[in-house]
């Protein structure tokens, strides 16, 4: 290595120089002014010619030599070094990268030059302190159309995804797309449009069921996807027709015994044979398997089941033809039912009207009336939000009480003790004072007062309940229990808890008996609902006459037949009037 002075015009340019992109006029003007003022600060690096000449080839400093000539310098200092084995390729690339970052196109050209000289991608990555993935990505530029490279060398680079799409396309397609989307001078290229125009559907090798023999037969060539995860097979092909053909031939060669190849509909679902039902659980031996290709070209399989074939008329289960009465029975057409659905609807209306008339007029004993009440709650149209414990819902809650009223022959037979237990059980399930959907309202409080349920209330003088009372309520309880209130609420509560530990305390708000005002309001509201309900029912039926007049007329007709029944009919009329009003409500 030595320093010497030479005429810059005698130096020869290196055709394999690293930076081939033209520098900007502003950068050249700045360097030219520096050279004119102070000269060349760092001498260019040159090497002797290796082909027998006596000249020098520039390894680094082409722009400095060119601008020194422009500045009119007669001599410049140069640094002469021995020629490297790679013709100075790596040294030139490192020096240019250290001075000013190379654009991706120049980086790619330098990498390709090093690869041609025997450098591996891993060695280049270590020397340039770049990831191996970055080296492989830059090498994608080798597949880019030259006109696009010139645009990229100006600093107009596409994104990584767009570059991958462009590099995967053939040169002919790139040329046509670039011709259609070439930017004007000074504008940037619409890389997203170019990438969209060159995008082709990829069929990946990891989805292929066929082997190399079918791949060769259908002309499939796998291309490595450099951006795929390291632990995943990233090979793909754009030969969609060949890929699908190889997949289809594989399905034909590997079709199971009960299998079939089916098409897919517009939603990508397999079109099973008519009357076939897909099996979502574990298939049986008699089920069939349908194989198809989804939208990604993957082989998919589903199982389906065909309905059993209908036996022909006159053929037995063993395939023999039956005769005589059996053949006649098989050939007999379907018989029309005795009563149609509309007939059953009419029967239901008739039965309901007759049942309601009997309940309003017929003499019923008290024990039978209570039994019918138990049966009514077991009907399938009854729903009660019960406050009792248990997991019985719907009719199961009351049917368990009703079954005890029948004997072993299915007859309604019971004794008074059984009836009492059933009625008590039904009332327990129906009546509730709990807050929420199961609250029976005023009727539960009235029933509790009627049977003396206050005697069964627990002691409310506990800490938990007294915490729910206000200061005024606590002082009122103290006055009732003859306990002296304390200055603090906490102390008053503690005194009450100590006092009621040996006595039974029930707060007035917890007793069943409603106030007279609450009871009268409830009675008035119920009477108003009865009147409104009865009127609306009459309007719906189109009959504006009083419903009691109908029963009175019926009672008069019966009186013409027997005077003794007239008195009973009048009594029944009044009961029927109340019944109709309750039913209307």
Short mmCIF file of N, CA, C and O in Angstrom, two decimals, residues 219-270:
data_model
loop_
_atom_site.label_atom_id
_atom_site.label_comp_id
_atom_site.label_asym_id
_atom_site.label_seq_id
_atom_site.Cartn_x
_atom_site.Cartn_y
_atom_site.Cartn_z
N UNK A 219 -47.07 -30.53 -14.77
CA UNK A 219 -46.21 -29.37 -15.00
C UNK A 219 -46.18 -28.38 -13.86
O UNK A 219 -46.12 -27.17 -14.07
N UNK A 220 -46.19 -28.87 -12.63
CA UNK A 220 -46.19 -28.00 -11.46
C UNK A 220 -44.75 -27.79 -11.01
O UNK A 220 -44.02 -28.75 -10.77
N UNK A 221 -44.34 -26.56 -10.88
CA UNK A 221 -43.03 -26.19 -10.39
C UNK A 221 -43.20 -25.36 -9.12
O UNK A 221 -43.88 -24.33 -9.14
N UNK A 222 -42.59 -25.82 -8.06
CA UNK A 222 -42.73 -25.16 -6.77
C UNK A 222 -41.78 -23.98 -6.69
O UNK A 222 -40.62 -24.06 -7.10
N UNK A 223 -42.26 -22.86 -6.15
CA UNK A 223 -41.47 -21.65 -5.92
C UNK A 223 -41.40 -21.40 -4.42
O UNK A 223 -42.42 -21.52 -3.72
N UNK A 224 -40.24 -21.08 -3.92
CA UNK A 224 -40.06 -20.87 -2.48
C UNK A 224 -40.55 -19.48 -2.09
O UNK A 224 -40.18 -18.48 -2.71
N UNK A 225 -41.42 -19.44 -1.08
CA UNK A 225 -41.91 -18.18 -0.54
C UNK A 225 -40.94 -17.73 0.54
O UNK A 225 -40.89 -18.29 1.64
N UNK A 226 -40.14 -16.70 0.24
CA UNK A 226 -39.12 -16.25 1.19
C UNK A 226 -39.70 -15.57 2.41
O UNK A 226 -39.00 -15.36 3.40
N UNK A 227 -40.98 -15.19 2.35
CA UNK A 227 -41.60 -14.49 3.48
C UNK A 227 -42.45 -15.41 4.35
O UNK A 227 -43.10 -14.96 5.28
N UNK A 228 -42.45 -16.70 4.05
CA UNK A 228 -43.22 -17.65 4.85
C UNK A 228 -42.50 -17.91 6.17
O UNK A 228 -41.27 -17.74 6.27
N UNK A 229 -43.23 -18.30 7.22
CA UNK A 229 -42.58 -18.62 8.50
C UNK A 229 -41.54 -19.72 8.32
O UNK A 229 -41.65 -20.59 7.45
N UNK A 230 -40.53 -19.69 9.19
CA UNK A 230 -39.42 -20.63 9.05
C UNK A 230 -39.86 -22.07 9.27
O UNK A 230 -39.29 -23.00 8.68
N UNK A 231 -40.85 -22.30 10.14
CA UNK A 231 -41.29 -23.65 10.44
C UNK A 231 -42.44 -24.13 9.56
O UNK A 231 -43.13 -25.07 9.90
N UNK A 232 -42.65 -23.50 8.44
CA UNK A 232 -43.78 -23.83 7.57
C UNK A 232 -43.28 -24.00 6.14
O UNK A 232 -42.37 -23.28 5.69
N UNK A 233 -43.86 -24.96 5.44
CA UNK A 233 -43.51 -25.19 4.05
C UNK A 233 -44.07 -24.05 3.21
O UNK A 233 -45.28 -23.93 3.02
N UNK A 234 -43.19 -23.18 2.70
CA UNK A 234 -43.64 -22.01 1.96
C UNK A 234 -43.65 -22.18 0.46
O UNK A 234 -43.81 -21.18 -0.26
N UNK A 235 -43.47 -23.37 -0.05
CA UNK A 235 -43.48 -23.57 -1.49
C UNK A 235 -44.88 -23.37 -2.06
O UNK A 235 -45.87 -23.77 -1.44
N UNK A 236 -44.95 -22.79 -3.24
CA UNK A 236 -46.24 -22.54 -3.87
C UNK A 236 -46.07 -22.60 -5.38
O UNK A 236 -44.95 -22.63 -5.92
N UNK A 237 -47.20 -22.60 -6.06
CA UNK A 237 -47.24 -22.56 -7.51
C UNK A 237 -48.42 -21.71 -7.95
O UNK A 237 -49.45 -21.65 -7.24
N UNK A 238 -48.28 -21.05 -9.07
CA UNK A 238 -49.38 -20.28 -9.66
C UNK A 238 -50.10 -21.05 -10.76
O UNK A 238 -51.01 -20.52 -11.37
N UNK A 239 -49.69 -22.28 -10.97
CA UNK A 239 -50.36 -23.14 -11.94
C UNK A 239 -51.60 -23.73 -11.27
O UNK A 239 -51.60 -24.88 -10.81
N UNK A 240 -52.65 -22.93 -11.22
CA UNK A 240 -53.85 -23.33 -10.48
C UNK A 240 -54.53 -24.52 -11.15
O UNK A 240 -54.95 -25.48 -10.48
N UNK A 241 -54.65 -24.49 -12.46
CA UNK A 241 -55.31 -25.59 -13.15
C UNK A 241 -54.57 -26.91 -12.97
O UNK A 241 -55.17 -27.95 -12.73
N UNK A 242 -53.24 -26.86 -13.07
CA UNK A 242 -52.47 -28.08 -12.86
C UNK A 242 -52.59 -28.59 -11.44
O UNK A 242 -52.69 -29.80 -11.20
N UNK A 243 -52.58 -27.68 -10.46
CA UNK A 243 -52.70 -28.09 -9.06
C UNK A 243 -54.04 -28.76 -8.81
O UNK A 243 -54.11 -29.83 -8.19
N UNK A 244 -55.13 -28.14 -9.27
CA UNK A 244 -56.45 -28.72 -9.06
C UNK A 244 -56.61 -30.04 -9.79
O UNK A 244 -57.25 -30.98 -9.30
N UNK A 245 -56.01 -30.14 -11.00
CA UNK A 245 -56.08 -31.41 -11.72
C UNK A 245 -55.36 -32.52 -11.00
O UNK A 245 -55.86 -33.66 -10.93
N UNK A 246 -54.18 -32.23 -10.44
CA UNK A 246 -53.45 -33.24 -9.68
C UNK A 246 -54.20 -33.64 -8.42
O UNK A 246 -54.25 -34.82 -8.05
N UNK A 247 -54.83 -32.66 -7.74
CA UNK A 247 -55.63 -32.98 -6.55
C UNK A 247 -56.82 -33.87 -6.91
O UNK A 247 -57.15 -34.82 -6.20
N UNK A 248 -57.47 -33.58 -8.03
CA UNK A 248 -58.64 -34.36 -8.44
C UNK A 248 -58.23 -35.78 -8.80
O UNK A 248 -58.94 -36.75 -8.45
N UNK A 249 -57.11 -35.93 -9.48
CA UNK A 249 -56.66 -37.29 -9.82
C UNK A 249 -56.28 -38.06 -8.56
O UNK A 249 -56.50 -39.27 -8.48
N UNK A 250 -55.71 -37.37 -7.58
CA UNK A 250 -55.40 -38.06 -6.32
C UNK A 250 -56.66 -38.54 -5.64
O UNK A 250 -56.69 -39.64 -5.07
N UNK A 251 -57.73 -37.73 -5.67
CA UNK A 251 -58.99 -38.16 -5.04
C UNK A 251 -59.55 -39.38 -5.77
O UNK A 251 -60.10 -40.29 -5.13
N UNK A 252 -59.44 -39.42 -7.09
CA UNK A 252 -59.94 -40.59 -7.83
C UNK A 252 -59.16 -41.83 -7.45
O UNK A 252 -59.74 -42.92 -7.27
N UNK A 253 -57.86 -41.71 -7.30
CA UNK A 253 -57.03 -42.87 -6.98
C UNK A 253 -57.20 -43.31 -5.54
O UNK A 253 -56.89 -44.48 -5.22
N UNK A 254 -57.63 -42.43 -4.66
CA UNK A 254 -57.74 -42.77 -3.23
C UNK A 254 -59.18 -42.70 -2.74
O UNK A 254 -59.43 -42.49 -1.55
N UNK A 255 -60.15 -42.87 -3.64
CA UNK A 255 -61.55 -42.81 -3.25
C UNK A 255 -61.92 -44.06 -2.46
O UNK A 255 -61.65 -45.19 -2.90
N UNK A 256 -62.54 -43.92 -1.28
CA UNK A 256 -62.92 -45.11 -0.50
C UNK A 256 -64.05 -45.87 -1.17
O UNK A 256 -64.61 -45.46 -2.18
N UNK A 257 -64.41 -46.99 -0.56
CA UNK A 257 -65.40 -47.89 -1.15
C UNK A 257 -66.76 -47.21 -1.27
O UNK A 257 -67.41 -47.28 -2.31
N UNK A 258 -67.20 -46.56 -0.22
CA UNK A 258 -68.51 -45.88 -0.23
C UNK A 258 -68.34 -44.38 -0.46
O UNK A 258 -69.13 -43.57 0.02
N UNK A 259 -67.30 -43.99 -1.19
CA UNK A 259 -67.02 -42.59 -1.40
C UNK A 259 -67.53 -42.08 -2.72
O UNK A 259 -67.86 -42.83 -3.65
N UNK A 260 -67.60 -40.76 -2.82
CA UNK A 260 -68.03 -40.08 -4.04
C UNK A 260 -67.40 -38.71 -4.07
O UNK A 260 -67.18 -38.08 -3.03
N UNK A 261 -67.07 -38.25 -5.28
CA UNK A 261 -66.51 -36.92 -5.48
C UNK A 261 -67.64 -35.99 -5.85
O UNK A 261 -68.37 -36.23 -6.81
N UNK A 262 -67.82 -34.91 -5.08
CA UNK A 262 -68.93 -33.99 -5.27
C UNK A 262 -68.38 -32.60 -5.56
O UNK A 262 -67.21 -32.30 -5.30
N UNK A 263 -69.24 -31.76 -6.11
CA UNK A 263 -68.90 -30.38 -6.39
C UNK A 263 -69.26 -29.51 -5.19
O UNK A 263 -69.86 -29.98 -4.21
N UNK A 264 -68.92 -28.23 -5.28
CA UNK A 264 -69.26 -27.28 -4.23
C UNK A 264 -70.17 -26.22 -4.81
O UNK A 264 -70.17 -25.96 -6.02
N UNK A 265 -70.98 -25.60 -3.94
CA UNK A 265 -71.88 -24.56 -4.37
C UNK A 265 -71.20 -23.20 -4.31
O UNK A 265 -69.99 -23.10 -4.11
N UNK A 266 -71.99 -22.15 -4.48
CA UNK A 266 -71.42 -20.80 -4.48
C UNK A 266 -70.86 -20.38 -3.13
O UNK A 266 -70.08 -19.42 -3.05
N UNK A 267 -71.26 -21.05 -2.08
CA UNK A 267 -70.77 -20.72 -0.74
C UNK A 267 -69.63 -21.63 -0.31
O UNK A 267 -69.21 -21.59 0.84
N UNK A 268 -69.16 -22.46 -1.20
CA UNK A 268 -68.05 -23.35 -0.88
C UNK A 268 -68.45 -24.58 -0.11
O UNK A 268 -67.58 -25.29 0.42
N UNK A 269 -69.75 -24.90 -0.04
CA UNK A 269 -70.23 -26.08 0.66
C UNK A 269 -70.44 -27.23 -0.31
O UNK A 269 -70.82 -27.02 -1.46
N UNK A 270 -70.19 -28.47 0.13
CA UNK A 270 -70.36 -29.61 -0.78
C UNK A 270 -71.83 -29.83 -1.12
O UNK A 270 -72.71 -29.70 -0.26
#
